[in-house]
Coordinates of N, CA and C in Angstrom, one line a residue:
M181 N 13.4 42.0 -83.5 CA 14.6 42.2 -84.5 C 14.4 40.6 -84.5
T182 N 15.3 39.8 -85.9 CA 16.0 38.5 -86.4 C 17.4 38.4 -86.3
I183 N 17.7 38.0 -85.5 CA 19.3 37.2 -85.4 C 19.6 36.0 -86.8
L184 N 20.5 36.1 -87.3 CA 20.0 35.1 -88.0 C 22.6 34.2 -87.1
C185 N 22.1 33.7 -87.9 CA 23.5 32.1 -86.7 C 24.6 32.8 -88.5
G186 N 25.8 32.8 -87.9 CA 27.1 33.0 -88.7 C 26.6 32.3 -90.3
L187 N 25.7 30.9 -90.5 CA 26.1 29.8 -91.4 C 24.6 30.4 -92.0
M188 N 24.3 31.4 -91.5 CA 22.6 31.8 -92.8 C 23.6 32.8 -93.0
E189 N 24.4 33.4 -93.1 CA 24.5 35.2 -93.4 C 25.1 34.5 -95.3
H190 N 25.3 34.3 -95.0 CA 26.6 34.3 -96.8 C 25.3 33.3 -98.0
P191 N 24.4 32.9 -97.5 CA 23.3 32.8 -98.3 C 22.7 33.8 -98.5
V192 N 22.0 34.8 -97.5 CA 21.0 35.5 -98.1 C 22.2 37.6 -98.6
L193 N 22.8 37.0 -98.2 CA 24.6 37.9 -98.8 C 24.4 37.2 -100.6
V194 N 24.6 36.0 -101.2 CA 24.5 35.5 -102.1 C 22.8 35.5 -103.1
A195 N 22.1 35.8 -102.2 CA 19.8 36.3 -102.9 C 20.5 37.8 -102.6
A196 N 21.6 38.5 -102.1 CA 20.9 40.0 -102.8 C 22.3 40.3 -103.2
L197 N 23.0 39.8 -104.2 CA 24.3 39.9 -105.5 C 23.2 39.3 -105.9
V198 N 23.4 38.1 -106.6 CA 21.5 37.5 -107.7 C 20.8 38.8 -107.0
L199 N 20.0 38.8 -106.7 CA 19.4 40.2 -106.7 C 19.5 40.7 -107.7
S200 N 20.4 41.3 -107.5 CA 20.9 42.6 -107.8 C 21.2 42.9 -109.8
V201 N 21.4 41.4 -109.9 CA 21.6 40.9 -111.2 C 20.6 40.7 -112.4
N202 N 19.1 40.5 -111.5 CA 18.6 39.7 -112.0 C 16.9 39.5 -110.6
P203 N 17.1 41.3 -111.1 CA 15.7 41.5 -109.4 C 14.6 41.0 -110.1
T204 N 14.3 40.6 -111.4 CA 12.8 40.0 -111.6 C 12.2 38.5 -111.5
L205 N 13.5 37.9 -109.9 CA 13.4 36.6 -109.9 C 12.6 36.1 -108.7
T206 N 12.0 35.1 -109.1 CA 10.7 35.5 -107.8 C 12.0 34.5 -106.9
P207 N 10.5 34.6 -105.8 CA 11.4 33.5 -105.1 C 12.0 32.4 -104.6
A208 N 10.5 31.3 -105.9 CA 11.6 30.2 -105.6 C 12.6 29.9 -106.5
E209 N 12.6 31.0 -108.2 CA 13.4 30.7 -109.2 C 14.5 30.9 -107.7
L210 N 15.0 32.0 -107.2 CA 16.2 32.6 -106.5 C 16.5 31.5 -105.6
R211 N 15.8 30.4 -105.1 CA 16.0 29.9 -104.0 C 16.0 28.3 -104.7
T212 N 16.3 27.8 -106.6 CA 17.1 27.2 -107.0 C 17.9 26.8 -107.3
I213 N 18.4 28.7 -108.1 CA 19.7 29.4 -108.7 C 20.4 29.4 -107.1
I214 N 20.5 29.4 -105.8 CA 21.8 29.2 -105.2 C 21.2 27.9 -104.3
T215 N 20.3 26.5 -104.1 CA 21.1 25.5 -104.2 C 21.4 25.2 -104.7
S216 N 21.6 25.1 -106.4 CA 21.5 24.3 -107.0 C 23.2 25.1 -108.2
S217 N 23.5 25.9 -107.5 CA 24.8 25.7 -107.8 C 25.6 26.4 -106.8
A218 N 25.1 25.3 -105.5 CA 25.7 24.9 -104.2 C 26.8 23.7 -104.7
T219 N 28.5 24.2 -103.7 CA 29.4 22.9 -103.9 C 28.9 21.9 -102.8
D220 N 28.8 20.7 -103.1 CA 28.5 20.2 -102.4 C 29.9 19.5 -102.1
M221 N 29.2 19.4 -100.5 CA 30.9 19.3 -100.0 C 31.0 17.9 -99.5
T222 N 29.9 17.1 -99.6 CA 30.0 15.6 -98.8 C 30.2 15.1 -99.2
A223 N 31.5 14.1 -99.4 CA 32.5 13.1 -100.6 C 31.5 11.6 -100.1
G224 N 31.8 11.1 -101.4 CA 30.9 9.8 -101.8 C 29.7 9.9 -101.4
T225 N 28.5 10.7 -101.6 CA 26.9 10.9 -102.3 C 26.4 11.3 -102.9
S226 N 25.4 11.6 -103.1 CA 25.4 11.7 -104.6 C 25.1 12.8 -104.2
E227 N 24.9 14.0 -105.3 CA 24.8 15.8 -105.8 C 23.6 15.8 -104.7
G228 N 23.7 17.2 -103.7 CA 22.0 17.3 -104.0 C 21.6 17.5 -102.0
W229 N 21.6 17.7 -101.2 CA 21.1 18.6 -100.3 C 20.8 16.5 -99.2
D230 N 21.7 17.3 -98.0 CA 21.8 15.8 -97.5 C 22.3 16.5 -96.2
R231 N 21.9 15.5 -95.1 CA 21.6 15.6 -93.6 C 22.9 16.5 -92.6
W232 N 24.2 16.5 -93.6 CA 25.5 16.8 -92.8 C 25.9 18.4 -93.4
T233 N 25.3 18.5 -94.3 CA 26.3 20.2 -95.1 C 24.6 20.5 -95.8
G234 N 23.6 19.9 -95.6 CA 22.9 20.7 -96.6 C 22.7 20.1 -98.0
Y235 N 23.2 21.7 -99.0 CA 23.0 21.9 -100.1 C 24.4 22.0 -100.1
G236 N 25.3 22.4 -99.9 CA 27.2 22.3 -99.7 C 26.8 23.7 -99.6
M237 N 28.1 24.5 -99.8 CA 28.8 25.8 -99.9 C 28.1 26.1 -101.2
V238 N 27.8 27.5 -100.8 CA 27.5 28.8 -101.8 C 28.2 28.6 -101.9
N239 N 27.8 28.9 -103.4 CA 29.7 29.5 -105.2 C 28.4 30.4 -105.5
V240 N 29.4 31.7 -104.9 CA 28.3 32.4 -105.5 C 29.1 33.1 -107.1
A241 N 30.5 32.4 -107.4 CA 30.5 32.8 -109.4 C 29.3 32.4 -109.8
Q242 N 29.1 30.8 -109.1 CA 28.2 29.9 -110.1 C 26.6 30.5 -110.0
A243 N 26.3 31.2 -109.0 CA 25.0 31.5 -108.8 C 24.3 32.6 -109.5
L244 N 25.8 33.6 -109.9 CA 25.6 34.4 -110.8 C 25.3 34.4 -112.6
C245 N 26.3 34.0 -112.9 CA 26.5 32.9 -114.3 C 25.2 32.1 -114.3
E246 N 24.1 31.9 -113.6 CA 23.4 31.2 -113.6 C 22.0 32.2 -113.8
A247 N 22.4 33.0 -112.7 CA 20.6 34.1 -112.5 C 20.5 35.1 -114.3
N248 N 21.8 35.5 -114.4 CA 22.4 35.9 -115.5 C 23.6 35.8 -116.3
P249 N 23.3 34.7 -117.3 CA 23.8 34.2 -117.9 C 24.9 35.4 -118.7
S250 N 24.8 36.5 -119.3 CA 25.8 37.9 -120.4 C 25.9 38.8 -119.0
I251 N 26.5 38.8 -117.9 CA 27.3 39.1 -117.1 C 29.1 39.1 -117.5
P252 N 29.7 39.9 -116.9 CA 31.5 39.0 -117.7 C 32.0 38.3 -116.7
L253 N 32.5 37.5 -116.6 CA 33.4 36.8 -116.3 C 34.7 37.2 -116.1
C254 N 35.1 36.7 -115.6 CA 36.9 37.0 -114.3 C 36.7 35.7 -113.2
H255 N 38.4 35.4 -113.6 CA 39.1 34.8 -112.6 C 40.1 35.2 -112.8
I256 N 40.9 34.4 -111.2 CA 42.5 35.2 -110.3 C 43.3 34.2 -111.3
V257 N 44.1 34.4 -112.1 CA 45.3 33.8 -112.9 C 46.3 33.5 -111.0
Y258 N 46.7 34.3 -111.1 CA 48.3 34.4 -109.5 C 46.9 35.1 -108.8
P259 N 47.5 34.8 -107.7 CA 48.3 34.4 -107.1 C 47.3 33.2 -107.0
L260 N 48.0 32.1 -106.8 CA 47.2 29.8 -107.3 C 47.3 29.9 -105.6
N261 N 45.5 29.1 -106.2 CA 44.7 28.8 -104.7 C 46.6 28.2 -103.9
N262 N 46.2 28.1 -101.9 CA 47.2 28.1 -101.2 C 48.5 28.2 -102.0
T263 N 48.8 28.8 -102.0 CA 50.0 29.8 -102.5 C 50.0 30.6 -101.3
G264 N 51.3 30.9 -99.9 CA 51.6 31.5 -98.8 C 52.0 32.5 -99.1
F265 N 51.7 33.9 -98.3 CA 53.0 35.0 -98.5 C 52.8 35.5 -97.2
E266 N 54.1 36.5 -97.0 CA 54.4 37.1 -96.1 C 53.9 38.0 -95.6
I267 N 53.4 37.8 -94.2 CA 52.2 39.0 -93.8 C 53.2 41.0 -93.8
N268 N 52.2 41.4 -94.0 CA 52.5 42.9 -95.1 C 53.4 42.9 -96.3
S269 N 53.4 41.8 -97.1 CA 54.2 42.3 -98.2 C 53.3 42.5 -99.1
V270 N 53.8 42.3 -100.6 CA 52.9 43.3 -101.7 C 52.0 42.0 -102.0
I271 N 51.5 42.1 -103.1 CA 50.9 41.3 -103.9 C 50.1 41.2 -105.3
T272 N 51.3 40.9 -105.7 CA 50.6 41.1 -107.0 C 49.7 39.6 -107.5
I273 N 48.2 40.4 -108.0 CA 47.1 39.6 -108.0 C 47.0 40.0 -110.1
Q274 N 46.7 39.1 -110.8 CA 46.5 38.7 -112.0 C 44.8 38.0 -111.9
V275 N 44.5 38.8 -112.9 CA 43.2 38.1 -113.9 C 42.5 38.2 -115.6
E276 N 41.8 37.5 -115.0 CA 40.8 37.1 -116.8 C 40.6 37.3 -116.8
A277 N 39.5 38.0 -117.7 CA 38.1 37.9 -117.5 C 38.0 37.8 -119.0
S278 N 36.5 38.1 -119.1 CA 36.3 37.7 -120.6 C 33.7 37.7 -120.8
D279 N 34.0 38.5 -121.6 CA 32.5 38.6 -121.8 C 31.9 38.0 -122.9
P280 N 30.9 37.3 -122.2 CA 30.4 36.0 -123.2 C 29.3 37.2 -123.7

């Protein structure tokens, strides 16, 4: 049995989602999509791999778009990032979608 550390779960799940929208990808293509779509997390350095954060934080939305550019896109308009809410309150979510 193989046990993955907590950090490995995210890229594995992203890989499964990417393959769900484009099951014809080779392992090399899948790796390129996941690494090239990652958000670089190290300020003041060149983009790409570094020894502190690897390729960065996986970016699911970008990876899915790279794997299949014809999938519909959506983004949350409200609430804005870092908006605080009371525990157990009703939260209204507004989403905009487009079909490329």
